[in-house]
Structure formats: C-alpha cells, structure tokens
Coordinates of N, CA and C in Angstrom, one line a residue:
R8 N 0.8 -1.2 0.0 CA 0.0 0.0 0.0 C 0.9 1.2 0.0
V9 N 0.5 2.2 -0.9 CA 1.3 3.4 -1.0 C 0.8 4.4 0.0
P10 N 1.6 5.0 0.8 CA 1.2 6.0 1.8 C 0.7 7.3 1.1
W11 N -0.3 7.9 1.6 CA -0.9 9.1 1.1 C -0.2 10.3 1.6
G12 N -0.1 11.4 0.7 CA 0.4 12.7 1.1 C -0.8 13.6 1.4
D13 N -0.5 14.9 1.5 CA -1.5 15.9 1.8 C -2.5 16.0 0.6
Q14 N -2.0 15.9 -0.6 CA -2.9 16.1 -1.8 C -3.9 14.9 -1.8
E15 N -3.5 13.7 -1.6 CA -4.4 12.6 -1.6 C -5.4 12.7 -0.5
L16 N -5.0 13.2 0.7 CA -6.0 13.3 1.8 C -7.0 14.4 1.4
V17 N -6.6 15.5 0.9 CA -7.5 16.5 0.5 C -8.5 16.0 -0.6
A18 N -8.0 15.3 -1.6 CA -8.8 14.7 -2.6 C -9.8 13.7 -2.0
D19 N -9.4 13.0 -1.0 CA -10.3 12.0 -0.3 C -11.4 12.8 0.5
I20 N -11.1 14.0 1.0 CA -12.2 14.8 1.6 C -13.2 15.2 0.6
Y21 N -12.7 15.6 -0.6 CA -13.7 16.0 -1.7 C -14.5 14.8 -2.1
L22 N -13.9 13.6 -2.1 CA -14.6 12.4 -2.4 C -15.7 12.2 -1.4
S23 N -15.4 12.3 -0.1 CA -16.4 12.1 0.9 C -17.5 13.0 0.9
Q24 N -17.2 14.3 0.6 CA -18.3 15.3 0.5 C -19.1 15.0 -0.7
G25 N -18.5 14.6 -1.8 CA -19.3 14.2 -3.0 C -20.2 13.0 -2.7
N26 N -19.7 12.1 -1.9 CA -20.5 10.9 -1.6 C -21.7 11.3 -0.8
A27 N -21.6 12.2 0.1 CA -22.7 12.7 0.9 C -23.7 13.4 0.0
L28 N -23.2 14.2 -0.9 CA -24.1 14.9 -1.8 C -24.8 13.9 -2.8
F29 N -24.1 12.9 -3.2 CA -24.7 11.8 -4.0 C -25.8 11.1 -3.3
E30 N -25.6 10.8 -2.1 CA -26.6 10.0 -1.3 C -27.8 10.9 -1.0
S31 N -27.7 12.2 -1.1 CA -28.9 13.0 -0.9 C -29.5 13.4 -2.2
G32 N -29.0 12.9 -3.3 CA -29.6 13.1 -4.6 C -29.2 14.4 -5.2
R33 N -28.1 15.0 -4.7 CA -27.6 16.3 -5.3 C -26.5 16.0 -6.3
W34 N -26.9 15.4 -7.4 CA -26.0 14.8 -8.4 C -25.0 15.8 -8.9
G35 N -25.5 17.0 -9.3 CA -24.6 18.0 -9.9 C -23.5 18.5 -9.0
E36 N -23.9 18.7 -7.7 CA -22.9 19.1 -6.7 C -21.9 18.0 -6.4
A37 N -22.4 16.8 -6.4 CA -21.5 15.6 -6.2 C -20.5 15.6 -7.3
V38 N -20.9 15.7 -8.6 CA -20.0 15.7 -9.7 C -18.9 16.8 -9.5
A39 N -19.3 18.0 -9.1 CA -18.4 19.1 -8.9 C -17.3 18.7 -7.9
H40 N -17.7 18.0 -6.8 CA -16.8 17.6 -5.8 C -15.9 16.4 -6.3
Y41 N -16.4 15.5 -7.0 CA -15.6 14.5 -7.6 C -14.6 15.1 -8.6
E42 N -15.0 16.0 -9.4 CA -14.1 16.7 -10.3 C -13.0 17.4 -9.6
K43 N -13.3 18.1 -8.5 CA -12.3 18.7 -7.7 C -11.3 17.7 -7.1
A44 N -11.8 16.6 -6.7 CA -10.9 15.5 -6.2 C -9.9 15.0 -7.3
L45 N -10.5 15.0 -8.5 CA -9.7 14.5 -9.7 C -8.7 15.6 -10.1
E46 N -9.0 16.9 -9.9 CA -8.0 17.9 -10.2 C -6.8 17.8 -9.3
I47 N -7.1 17.4 -8.1 CA -6.0 17.3 -7.1 C -5.2 16.0 -7.3
N48 N -6.0 14.9 -7.6 CA -5.3 13.6 -7.7 C -6.0 13.0 -9.0
P49 N -5.4 13.2 -10.2 CA -6.0 12.7 -11.4 C -6.1 11.2 -11.5
H50 N -5.4 10.5 -10.7 CA -5.4 9.0 -10.8 C -6.3 8.4 -9.7
F51 N -7.2 9.2 -9.1 CA -8.1 8.7 -8.0 C -9.2 8.0 -8.6
E52 N -9.1 6.6 -8.7 CA -10.1 5.8 -9.3 C -11.5 5.9 -8.7
K53 N -11.6 6.0 -7.4 CA -12.9 6.1 -6.8 C -13.6 7.3 -7.2
A54 N -12.9 8.4 -7.3 CA -13.5 9.7 -7.7 C -14.0 9.6 -9.2
T55 N -13.2 8.9 -10.0 CA -13.6 8.7 -11.4 C -14.9 7.9 -11.5
L56 N -14.9 6.8 -10.7 CA -16.1 5.9 -10.7 C -17.3 6.6 -10.2
N57 N -17.2 7.3 -9.1 CA -18.3 8.0 -8.5 C -18.8 9.1 -9.4
R58 N -17.9 9.8 -10.0 CA -18.3 10.8 -11.0 C -19.2 10.2 -12.1
A59 N -18.7 9.1 -12.6 CA -19.5 8.4 -13.7 C -20.9 8.0 -13.2
M60 N -21.0 7.5 -11.9 CA -22.3 7.1 -11.4 C -23.2 8.3 -11.2
A61 N -22.6 9.4 -10.7 CA -23.5 10.6 -10.5 C -23.9 11.2 -11.9
L62 N -23.0 11.2 -12.9 CA -23.4 11.6 -14.2 C -24.5 10.7 -14.8
G63 N -24.4 9.4 -14.5 CA -25.4 8.4 -14.9 C -26.8 8.7 -14.3
Q64 N -26.7 9.0 -13.0 CA -28.0 9.4 -12.4 C -28.6 10.6 -13.0
M65 N -27.8 11.6 -13.3 CA -28.3 12.8 -13.9 C -28.8 12.5 -15.3
A66 N -28.2 11.7 -16.1 CA -28.6 11.4 -17.4 C -29.9 10.6 -17.4
Q67 N -30.1 9.8 -16.4 CA -31.4 9.0 -16.2 C -32.5 9.9 -15.7
G68 N -32.2 11.1 -15.2 CA -33.2 12.0 -14.6 C -33.7 11.4 -13.3
M69 N -32.9 10.7 -12.6 CA -33.4 10.1 -11.4 C -33.7 11.2 -10.3
E70 N -34.7 11.1 -9.6 CA -35.0 12.0 -8.6 C -34.4 11.6 -7.3
P71 N -34.1 12.5 -6.4 CA -33.5 12.1 -5.1 C -34.3 11.0 -4.3
A72 N -35.6 11.0 -4.4 CA -36.4 10.0 -3.7 C -36.0 8.6 -4.1
S73 N -35.6 8.4 -5.4 CA -35.3 7.1 -5.9 C -33.8 6.8 -5.6
A74 N -33.1 7.7 -5.0 CA -31.7 7.4 -4.7 C -31.5 6.3 -3.8
S75 N -32.4 6.1 -2.9 CA -32.3 5.0 -1.9 C -32.4 3.7 -2.6
Q76 N -33.0 3.6 -3.8 CA -33.1 2.4 -4.5 C -31.9 2.1 -5.4
S77 N -31.1 3.1 -5.6 CA -29.9 2.8 -6.5 C -28.7 2.6 -5.6
Q78 N -27.7 2.0 -6.2 CA -26.5 1.8 -5.5 C -25.8 3.1 -5.4
G79 N -25.2 3.3 -4.2 CA -24.5 4.6 -3.9 C -23.1 4.6 -4.4
P80 N -22.4 5.7 -4.1 CA -21.0 5.8 -4.5 C -20.1 4.9 -3.8
V81 N -18.9 4.8 -4.4 CA -17.9 3.9 -3.8 C -17.3 4.6 -2.6
H82 N -17.3 4.0 -1.5 CA -16.7 4.5 -0.3 C -15.3 3.9 -0.1
R83 N -14.5 4.4 0.8 CA -13.2 3.9 1.1 C -13.4 2.4 1.5
G84 N -12.6 1.5 0.8 CA -12.6 0.1 1.1 C -13.7 -0.7 0.5
E85 N -14.6 -0.1 -0.3 CA -15.7 -0.8 -1.0 C -15.5 -0.7 -2.5
I86 N -16.1 -1.7 -3.1 CA -16.2 -1.6 -4.6 C -17.6 -2.0 -4.9
Q87 N -18.3 -1.1 -5.6 CA -19.7 -1.3 -6.0 C -19.7 -1.0 -7.5
V88 N -20.4 -1.8 -8.3 CA -20.5 -1.6 -9.7 C -22.0 -1.3 -10.0
P89 N -22.2 -0.2 -10.7 CA -23.6 0.1 -11.0 C -24.3 -1.0 -11.8
V90 N -25.6 -1.2 -11.5 CA -26.3 -2.3 -12.3 C -27.2 -1.6 -13.3

C-alpha cells in the first residue's frame, strides 16, 4: 500500500463530500466535488467511478427520492458496480 500525502488526503475529503451529496440526490454538486478530487489527484479511481455514477444518475433523470433504490457511490474500502 502506498502512503498518502496531503494532496491525496484533500482529494479524499472531496470524495467524501461528493458521496454525501450523491446520497442526498444532489448529483450536480456531487459531480463538482468528484471533479475537484480529480483535479487534485488525477489518478483517483474512486472519484472517477463515483463521478461516472453521478453523471449516470443525472442522465437518467433520477429524482432524489429514488436514490435510496440505487447503488450509492464507492466509499473507502468498498467496490460497487452500478447495475
């Protein structure tokens, strides 16, 4: 395992904030946070995956009420693949 520096930790904070926004159905705001994480750490795979899932939710026009029925974003230590 590669130790994280300050940039990776800041990117992880943006990921976490994006995840909270995703879970509340605020897809556009979540995308903005994932993109900020990727600006800081361009190789952050979880931010890339979560951004794609949030964009997918936006493209499907899903409403926040149906967010509880969809798979959420990838959190630290988890891997979820959208169905």
